[in-house]
Amino acid sequence: MLPLDAAQSTYLFGVMRRKPGDELRVFDGQGGEWLAEVAKANKRNGLLLCKKAVAPQVTPPDLWLLFAPIKKARMAFMVEKAVEMGVRKLLPVLTGFTNERINIGRMQAHAVEAAEQCGATFVPDVAEPVKLLELLENWPENRKLLFCDESRQALPVATALAAQSAGPWAIVIGPEGGFSPDEVVALRRLQAVVSVSLGPRILRADTAAMAAITAWQMALGDWR
Ligand code: SAM
């Protein structure tokens, strides 16, 4: 039996008007997708009976997306696309030119909605924001970092990734204002960094995130 919290109960029985006996599919991010039946339709604390597993747990590759907060609508879009395309963790980073705030709870809700929409069985966590420079000082040495460098002095992303191997990776995308000079120095100095260009045009941060995830998934991820 699966007890539902108030938000889930309100949604299922207040908005979706599900009744006892109705069937639906549920997932919790670890155990794959299950067929469930409404056992108690109550807008505060509903109850589901999980009947059988219908799809295996599919966990995306170990890829983090580090992104500087951008305008709300675009950031929601970026989170939603990152979930659909397959990232393991979403990590907001505060940079010198970041001038937007982030509502973690709202971004996490967008991540859950995106997973539900695309039939995923995994929902990446949206972590609490951290200062980029501090994060780089303690960067995990076994994790490669794809630095999307808008100066375009770096290798084309396809060329760079062709020479790399799969494993724990992260992608870092700057804010509308780009990375500050000291952030660029700190990134280029990091052993784990692979600097890449995403082509000759300047992309918006949300576009750049999608482009970098696509390139990485095609070269090293679960799109091969
Ligand atoms: N203010 C910067 C400028 O005008 O040059 C643009 C920053 S861009 C809107 C936001 C982020 O997207 C950049 O920090 C970078 O991470 C990424 N990006 C955009 N275009 C890129 C490109 N052609 N190559 C690599 N990264 C790019």
PDB file of C-alpha atoms and ligand atoms in Angstrom, residues 148-150 152 173-179 196-199 201-205 208, ligand 1:
ATOM      1  CA  CYS A 148      31.180  25.600 -22.394  1.00  0.00           C
ATOM      2  CA  ASP A 149      33.476  28.508 -23.164  1.00  0.00           C
ATOM      3  CA  GLU A 150      31.703  31.310 -25.036  1.00  0.00           C
ATOM      4  CA  ARG A 152      35.111  30.098 -28.564  1.00  0.00           C
ATOM      5  CA  ILE A 173      26.898  26.811 -18.489  1.00  0.00           C
ATOM      6  CA  GLY A 174      27.292  30.474 -17.598  1.00  0.00           C
ATOM      7  CA  PRO A 175      24.604  33.159 -17.098  1.00  0.00           C
ATOM      8  CA  GLU A 176      23.362  35.649 -19.691  1.00  0.00           C
ATOM      9  CA  GLY A 177      26.382  37.776 -18.857  1.00  0.00           C
ATOM     10  CA  GLY A 178      28.832  34.907 -19.349  1.00  0.00           C
ATOM     11  CA  PHE A 179      31.631  33.850 -17.004  1.00  0.00           C
ATOM     12  CA  VAL A 196      34.665  23.359 -25.659  1.00  0.00           C
ATOM     13  CA  SER A 197      33.073  25.652 -28.189  1.00  0.00           C
ATOM     14  CA  LEU A 198      29.405  25.144 -29.093  1.00  0.00           C
ATOM     15  CA  GLY A 199      29.875  26.664 -32.543  1.00  0.00           C
ATOM     16  CA  ARG A 201      27.316  31.775 -32.627  1.00  0.00           C
ATOM     17  CA  ILE A 202      26.601  32.916 -29.080  1.00  0.00           C
ATOM     18  CA  LEU A 203      23.796  30.717 -27.699  1.00  0.00           C
ATOM     19  CA  ARG A 204      21.390  31.676 -24.950  1.00  0.00           C
ATOM     20  CA  ALA A 205      22.177  29.804 -21.734  1.00  0.00           C
ATOM     21  CA  ALA A 208      23.687  26.123 -24.755  1.00  0.00           C
TER      22      ALA A 208
HETATM   23  N1  SAM B   1      27.609  37.269 -22.328  1.00  0.00           N
HETATM   24  C1  SAM B   1      28.189  36.296 -23.240  1.00  0.00           C
HETATM   25  C2  SAM B   1      28.591  36.979 -24.529  1.00  0.00           C
HETATM   26  O1  SAM B   1      27.803  37.826 -24.952  1.00  0.00           O
HETATM   27  O2  SAM B   1      29.619  36.584 -25.079  1.00  0.00           O
HETATM   28  C3  SAM B   1      27.136  35.216 -23.592  1.00  0.00           C
HETATM   29  C4  SAM B   1      26.886  34.227 -22.479  1.00  0.00           C
HETATM   30  S1  SAM B   1      25.805  32.980 -23.063  1.00  0.00           S
HETATM   31  C5  SAM B   1      24.319  33.824 -23.178  1.00  0.00           C
HETATM   32  C6  SAM B   1      25.565  31.944 -21.650  1.00  0.00           C
HETATM   33  C7  SAM B   1      26.446  30.711 -21.591  1.00  0.00           C
HETATM   34  O3  SAM B   1      26.156  29.833 -22.679  1.00  0.00           O
HETATM   35  C8  SAM B   1      27.920  30.982 -21.697  1.00  0.00           C
HETATM   36  O4  SAM B   1      28.482  31.372 -20.469  1.00  0.00           O
HETATM   37  C9  SAM B   1      28.450  29.639 -22.167  1.00  0.00           C
HETATM   38  O5  SAM B   1      28.584  28.748 -21.056  1.00  0.00           O
HETATM   39  C10 SAM B   1      27.347  29.155 -23.082  1.00  0.00           C
HETATM   40  N2  SAM B   1      27.597  29.441 -24.495  1.00  0.00           N
HETATM   41  C11 SAM B   1      26.857  30.237 -25.292  1.00  0.00           C
HETATM   42  N3  SAM B   1      27.331  30.232 -26.558  1.00  0.00           N
HETATM   43  C12 SAM B   1      28.421  29.416 -26.566  1.00  0.00           C
HETATM   44  C13 SAM B   1      29.338  28.981 -27.564  1.00  0.00           C
HETATM   45  N4  SAM B   1      29.238  29.393 -28.848  1.00  0.00           N
HETATM   46  N5  SAM B   1      30.333  28.131 -27.216  1.00  0.00           N
HETATM   47  C14 SAM B   1      30.457  27.704 -25.929  1.00  0.00           C
HETATM   48  N6  SAM B   1      29.606  28.060 -24.928  1.00  0.00           N
HETATM   49  C15 SAM B   1      28.594  28.911 -25.249  1.00  0.00           C
END
